[in-house]
Amino acid sequence: EAGVAQSPRYKIIEKRQSVAFWCNPISGHATLYWYQQILGQGPKLLIQFQNNGVVDDSQLPKDRFSAERLKGVDSTLKIQPAKLEDSAVYLCASRSPGTGVYEQYFGPGTRLTVT
Amino acid sequence: AQSVTQPDIHITVSEGASLELRCNYSYGATPYLFWYVQSPGQGLQLLLKYFSGDTLVQGIKGFEAEFKRSQSSFNLRKPSVHWSDAAEYFCAVVSSNDYKLSFGAGTTVTVRA
């Protein structure tokens, strides 16, 4: 079974530029998560999708971050414009549907450096 | 809301020595607990999980963890570390209501020869 795929793996941009990250979850996983992991910290949830609908985006800085999950499969996270404090690893995770299924499977992440 | 505390930011251990990483959780109901490992430049890999039953759980790569409800702890152990165990380790708790995962700040493990 293929894992969660993310691209690109690394990205360097200047502040005020825009950037987009892509995630392809495990096949059949209805729930998709985007996390932000700042150096020295644990991952922090940005947004959660159930199929193509947003379940929770309370921690997403909506003035600059946006995300979508068209057709309930792939997802894109965008930052526009980027700030220095957005430098972090952006992790995508997915979870299989069903009650009592708690495990999330993580992709390799995209390391963003904003200069 | 649930939360996780990992008291040790950084641990250095000699190859072949034992390792124990501490994790304390805060959660009102029965906790569902995980340990993840993150090698440099990699994503998070699940080491083991605790949902119910036997409080000593076995995971991959020779790791085990013990759930102690009285101490609100879920410490990770390995009897003999290998150089490849150098990584960052995260303890996490999931809410049984909304399936949200909350992570600790992580413990970085350095293995010296």
mmCIF file of C-alpha atoms in Angstrom:
data_model
loop_
_atom_site.group_PDB
_atom_site.id
_atom_site.type_symbol
_atom_site.label_atom_id
_atom_site.label_comp_id
_atom_site.label_asym_id
_atom_site.label_seq_id
_atom_site.Cartn_x
_atom_site.Cartn_y
_atom_site.Cartn_z
ATOM 1 C CA GLU A 1 0.000 0.000 0.000
ATOM 2 C CA ALA A 2 1.432 3.339 -1.025
ATOM 3 C CA GLY A 3 1.913 5.884 1.718
ATOM 4 C CA VAL A 4 1.038 9.547 1.884
ATOM 5 C CA ALA A 5 2.834 11.458 -0.838
ATOM 6 C CA GLN A 6 3.879 15.089 -0.628
ATOM 7 C CA SER A 7 5.665 17.467 -2.934
ATOM 8 C CA PRO A 8 7.859 19.317 -3.120
ATOM 9 C CA ARG A 9 10.135 18.044 -0.377
ATOM 10 C CA TYR A 10 11.968 21.330 -0.019
ATOM 11 C CA LYS A 11 11.144 24.897 -0.952
ATOM 12 C CA ILE A 12 12.985 28.158 -0.432
ATOM 13 C CA ILE A 13 11.183 31.418 -1.113
ATOM 14 C CA GLU A 14 11.503 35.047 -0.192
ATOM 15 C CA LYS A 15 9.062 36.715 2.125
ATOM 16 C CA ARG A 16 5.925 38.035 0.468
ATOM 17 C CA GLN A 17 6.129 35.374 -2.234
ATOM 18 C CA SER A 18 3.533 32.641 -2.564
ATOM 19 C CA VAL A 19 3.992 28.890 -2.326
ATOM 20 C CA ALA A 20 1.850 25.785 -2.699
ATOM 21 C CA PHE A 21 2.226 22.288 -1.302
ATOM 22 C CA TRP A 22 0.569 19.168 -2.606
ATOM 23 C CA CYS A 23 -0.554 16.038 -0.791
ATOM 24 C CA ASN A 24 -1.909 12.727 -2.022
ATOM 25 C CA PRO A 25 -3.292 10.632 0.848
ATOM 26 C CA ILE A 26 -3.472 6.875 1.150
ATOM 27 C CA SER A 27 -6.126 5.492 -1.139
ATOM 28 C CA GLY A 28 -9.505 5.296 0.564
ATOM 29 C CA HIS A 29 -8.603 7.597 3.440
ATOM 30 C CA ALA A 30 -11.439 10.056 3.759
ATOM 31 C CA THR A 31 -9.833 12.260 6.376
ATOM 32 C CA LEU A 32 -6.868 14.448 5.512
ATOM 33 C CA TYR A 33 -4.881 16.727 7.798
ATOM 34 C CA TRP A 34 -2.314 19.464 7.293
ATOM 35 C CA TYR A 35 0.091 20.163 10.129
ATOM 36 C CA GLN A 36 2.733 22.826 10.638
ATOM 37 C CA GLN A 37 5.860 21.769 12.504
ATOM 38 C CA ILE A 38 8.132 24.598 13.577
ATOM 39 C CA LEU A 39 11.678 23.635 14.492
ATOM 40 C CA GLY A 40 11.849 22.328 18.042
ATOM 41 C CA GLN A 41 8.099 21.851 18.371
ATOM 42 C CA GLY A 42 5.564 19.130 17.799
ATOM 43 C CA PRO A 43 3.251 19.272 14.803
ATOM 44 C CA LYS A 44 0.309 21.643 15.088
ATOM 45 C CA LEU A 45 -2.915 21.004 13.202
ATOM 46 C CA LEU A 46 -3.758 23.616 10.594
ATOM 47 C CA ILE A 47 -6.767 22.131 8.869
ATOM 48 C CA GLN A 48 -8.746 18.900 8.680
ATOM 49 C CA PHE A 49 -10.795 17.680 5.733
ATOM 50 C CA GLN A 50 -13.432 14.975 5.637
ATOM 51 C CA ASN A 51 -13.738 14.004 1.993
ATOM 52 C CA ASN A 52 -13.785 17.412 0.276
ATOM 53 C CA GLY A 53 -15.306 19.339 3.180
ATOM 54 C CA VAL A 54 -13.510 21.278 5.892
ATOM 55 C CA VAL A 55 -14.058 19.864 9.377
ATOM 56 C CA ASP A 56 -11.759 22.162 11.336
ATOM 57 C CA ASP A 57 -9.723 25.142 10.194
ATOM 58 C CA SER A 58 -9.708 27.021 13.475
ATOM 59 C CA GLN A 59 -5.883 27.122 13.608
ATOM 60 C CA LEU A 60 -5.383 28.139 9.983
ATOM 61 C CA PRO A 61 -4.205 31.768 9.521
ATOM 62 C CA LYS A 62 -6.833 32.501 6.949
ATOM 63 C CA ASP A 63 -5.451 35.874 5.965
ATOM 64 C CA ARG A 64 -2.538 34.134 4.250
ATOM 65 C CA PHE A 65 -3.156 30.384 4.271
ATOM 66 C CA SER A 66 -5.691 28.517 2.186
ATOM 67 C CA ALA A 67 -6.313 24.865 1.481
ATOM 68 C CA GLU A 68 -8.559 22.831 -0.709
ATOM 69 C CA ARG A 69 -9.305 19.219 -1.366
ATOM 70 C CA LEU A 70 -11.014 18.925 -4.682
ATOM 71 C CA LYS A 71 -12.822 15.647 -5.360
ATOM 72 C CA GLY A 72 -11.981 14.437 -1.870
ATOM 73 C CA VAL A 73 -8.583 13.034 -2.785
ATOM 74 C CA ASP A 74 -5.544 15.272 -3.334
ATOM 75 C CA SER A 75 -5.118 18.432 -1.354
ATOM 76 C CA THR A 76 -3.221 21.675 -1.818
ATOM 77 C CA LEU A 77 -2.078 24.060 0.900
ATOM 78 C CA LYS A 78 -1.147 27.582 -0.169
ATOM 79 C CA ILE A 79 0.570 30.452 1.572
ATOM 80 C CA GLN A 80 0.250 33.925 0.110
ATOM 81 C CA PRO A 81 2.105 36.063 1.034
ATOM 82 C CA ALA A 82 4.676 34.155 3.060
ATOM 83 C CA LYS A 83 6.259 35.534 6.203
ATOM 84 C CA LEU A 84 9.531 34.603 7.868
ATOM 85 C CA GLU A 85 7.662 32.849 10.673
ATOM 86 C CA ASP A 86 6.108 30.464 8.151
ATOM 87 C CA SER A 87 9.430 28.638 7.901
ATOM 88 C CA ALA A 88 8.550 25.145 9.035
ATOM 89 C CA VAL A 89 7.893 21.602 7.894
ATOM 90 C CA TYR A 90 4.392 21.110 6.536
ATOM 91 C CA LEU A 91 3.119 17.607 7.115
ATOM 92 C CA CYS A 92 0.160 15.948 5.505
ATOM 93 C CA ALA A 93 -1.541 13.004 7.156
ATOM 94 C CA SER A 94 -4.511 10.842 6.369
ATOM 95 C CA ARG A 95 -6.788 8.553 8.324
ATOM 96 C CA SER A 96 -9.006 5.695 7.277
ATOM 97 C CA PRO A 97 -12.740 6.180 7.750
ATOM 98 C CA GLY A 98 -14.584 4.359 10.467
ATOM 99 C CA THR A 99 -15.441 4.655 14.106
ATOM 100 C CA GLY A 100 -12.606 3.768 16.412
ATOM 101 C CA VAL A 101 -9.897 4.249 13.815
ATOM 102 C CA TYR A 102 -7.450 6.638 15.396
ATOM 103 C CA GLU A 103 -4.181 6.175 13.567
ATOM 104 C CA GLN A 104 -2.953 8.892 11.259
ATOM 105 C CA TYR A 105 -0.373 8.173 8.596
ATOM 106 C CA PHE A 106 2.077 10.913 7.759
ATOM 107 C CA GLY A 107 3.830 11.916 4.592
ATOM 108 C CA PRO A 108 7.507 12.918 4.455
ATOM 109 C CA GLY A 109 6.687 16.607 4.736
ATOM 110 C CA THR A 110 7.675 19.731 2.864
ATOM 111 C CA ARG A 111 10.402 21.829 4.449
ATOM 112 C CA LEU A 112 9.743 25.510 3.747
ATOM 113 C CA THR A 113 12.378 28.153 4.276
ATOM 114 C CA VAL A 114 11.297 31.781 3.965
ATOM 115 C CA THR A 115 14.171 34.261 3.609
ATOM 116 C CA ALA B 1 -8.715 19.548 25.959
ATOM 117 C CA GLN B 2 -6.012 16.939 25.862
ATOM 118 C CA SER B 3 -2.309 17.741 26.129
ATOM 119 C CA VAL B 4 1.034 15.977 26.252
ATOM 120 C CA THR B 5 4.236 16.911 28.062
ATOM 121 C CA GLN B 6 7.629 15.507 27.220
ATOM 122 C CA PRO B 7 9.909 16.730 30.011
ATOM 123 C CA ASP B 8 13.200 15.936 28.298
ATOM 124 C CA ILE B 9 14.165 18.100 25.352
ATOM 125 C CA HIS B 10 17.376 16.252 24.550
ATOM 126 C CA ILE B 11 18.834 12.919 25.668
ATOM 127 C CA THR B 12 22.260 11.543 24.825
ATOM 128 C CA VAL B 13 22.823 7.836 25.194
ATOM 129 C CA SER B 14 25.681 5.486 24.343
ATOM 130 C CA GLU B 15 25.163 2.837 21.722
ATOM 131 C CA GLY B 16 24.103 -0.372 23.412
ATOM 132 C CA ALA B 17 22.771 1.385 26.484
ATOM 133 C CA SER B 18 19.133 1.473 27.475
ATOM 134 C CA LEU B 19 16.841 4.365 26.663
ATOM 135 C CA GLU B 20 13.748 5.714 28.362
ATOM 136 C CA LEU B 21 11.756 8.702 27.124
ATOM 137 C CA ARG B 22 9.154 10.247 29.349
ATOM 138 C CA CYS B 23 5.654 11.271 28.379
ATOM 139 C CA ASN B 24 2.875 12.653 30.571
ATOM 140 C CA TYR B 25 -0.603 13.257 29.250
ATOM 141 C CA SER B 26 -3.654 15.149 30.330
ATOM 142 C CA TYR B 27 -6.995 13.835 29.185
ATOM 143 C CA GLY B 28 -10.316 13.450 30.937
ATOM 144 C CA ALA B 29 -11.397 10.154 29.469
ATOM 145 C CA THR B 30 -9.573 6.995 28.496
ATOM 146 C CA PRO B 31 -6.560 8.131 26.496
ATOM 147 C CA TYR B 32 -5.455 6.746 23.202
ATOM 148 C CA LEU B 33 -1.704 7.215 23.059
ATOM 149 C CA PHE B 34 0.974 7.038 20.417
ATOM 150 C CA TRP B 35 4.701 7.306 20.040
ATOM 151 C CA TYR B 36 6.067 8.545 16.724
ATOM 152 C CA VAL B 37 9.663 8.804 15.539
ATOM 153 C CA GLN B 38 10.982 11.354 13.090
ATOM 154 C CA SER B 39 14.383 10.820 11.542
ATOM 155 C CA PRO B 40 16.148 13.839 10.036
ATOM 156 C CA GLY B 41 14.367 15.009 6.908
ATOM 157 C CA GLN B 42 11.661 12.390 7.263
ATOM 158 C CA GLY B 43 8.021 12.330 8.190
ATOM 159 C CA LEU B 44 6.553 10.791 11.301
ATOM 160 C CA GLN B 45 6.607 7.033 11.665
ATOM 161 C CA LEU B 46 4.352 5.296 14.159
ATOM 162 C CA LEU B 47 6.353 3.267 16.691
ATOM 163 C CA LEU B 48 3.511 1.965 18.825
ATOM 164 C CA LYS B 49 0.093 2.764 20.198
ATOM 165 C CA TYR B 50 -2.032 2.136 23.254
ATOM 166 C CA PHE B 51 -5.793 1.961 23.124
ATOM 167 C CA SER B 52 -6.751 -0.495 25.863
ATOM 168 C CA GLY B 53 -5.829 -3.834 27.359
ATOM 169 C CA ASP B 54 -2.292 -4.797 28.310
ATOM 170 C CA THR B 55 -0.534 -1.739 29.643
ATOM 171 C CA LEU B 56 2.829 -2.820 28.217
ATOM 172 C CA VAL B 57 2.768 -2.457 24.459
ATOM 173 C CA GLN B 58 5.347 -3.590 21.980
ATOM 174 C CA GLY B 59 6.228 -1.623 18.900
ATOM 175 C CA ILE B 60 8.527 -1.688 15.959
ATOM 176 C CA LYS B 61 12.316 -1.449 16.072
ATOM 177 C CA GLY B 62 12.475 -3.076 19.505
ATOM 178 C CA PHE B 63 10.622 -0.295 21.342
ATOM 179 C CA GLU B 64 8.053 -0.778 24.055
ATOM 180 C CA ALA B 65 5.969 1.578 26.166
ATOM 181 C CA GLU B 66 4.136 1.246 29.442
ATOM 182 C CA PHE B 67 0.851 2.972 30.192
ATOM 183 C CA LYS B 68 0.426 3.982 33.829
ATOM 184 C CA ARG B 69 -2.932 5.550 34.504
ATOM 185 C CA SER B 70 -2.074 6.466 38.106
ATOM 186 C CA GLN B 71 0.864 8.529 36.883
ATOM 187 C CA SER B 72 -0.716 9.748 33.643
ATOM 188 C CA SER B 73 2.370 8.503 31.885
ATOM 189 C CA PHE B 74 3.240 6.577 28.750
ATOM 190 C CA ASN B 75 7.020 6.190 28.772
ATOM 191 C CA LEU B 76 8.928 4.725 25.851
ATOM 192 C CA ARG B 77 11.804 2.297 26.381
ATOM 193 C CA LYS B 78 14.387 0.381 24.442
ATOM 194 C CA PRO B 79 16.807 -2.028 26.131
ATOM 195 C CA SER B 80 19.737 -1.451 23.780
ATOM 196 C CA VAL B 81 19.927 1.484 21.395
ATOM 197 C CA HIS B 82 21.502 1.446 17.982
ATOM 198 C CA TRP B 83 23.084 4.387 16.207
ATOM 199 C CA SER B 84 20.097 4.403 13.844
ATOM 200 C CA ASP B 85 17.803 5.271 16.763
ATOM 201 C CA ALA B 86 19.126 8.829 16.732
ATOM 202 C CA ALA B 87 16.025 10.836 15.911
ATOM 203 C CA GLU B 88 13.287 12.945 17.395
ATOM 204 C CA TYR B 89 10.534 11.182 19.301
ATOM 205 C CA PHE B 90 7.024 12.482 19.784
ATOM 206 C CA CYS B 91 4.372 11.326 22.189
ATOM 207 C CA ALA B 92 0.788 12.064 21.186
ATOM 208 C CA VAL B 93 -2.729 11.633 22.512
ATOM 209 C CA VAL B 94 -5.880 11.459 20.421
ATOM 210 C CA SER B 95 -9.315 12.597 21.425
ATOM 211 C CA SER B 96 -11.910 9.852 21.207
ATOM 212 C CA ASN B 97 -14.538 12.502 20.429
ATOM 213 C CA ASP B 98 -13.103 14.189 17.383
ATOM 214 C CA TYR B 99 -10.026 12.075 16.618
ATOM 215 C CA LYS B 100 -7.719 15.090 16.941
ATOM 216 C CA LEU B 101 -4.088 14.321 17.649
ATOM 217 C CA SER B 102 -2.143 16.455 20.129
ATOM 218 C CA PHE B 103 1.630 16.169 20.189
ATOM 219 C CA GLY B 104 4.252 16.821 22.784
ATOM 220 C CA ALA B 105 7.195 19.061 21.922
ATOM 221 C CA GLY B 106 9.407 16.066 21.257
ATOM 222 C CA THR B 107 12.622 14.604 22.639
ATOM 223 C CA THR B 108 15.762 14.561 20.528
ATOM 224 C CA VAL B 109 17.879 11.453 21.025
ATOM 225 C CA THR B 110 21.581 11.500 20.231
ATOM 226 C CA VAL B 111 23.464 8.213 20.169
ATOM 227 C CA ARG B 112 27.198 8.299 20.811
ATOM 228 C CA ALA B 113 29.573 5.555 19.790
#
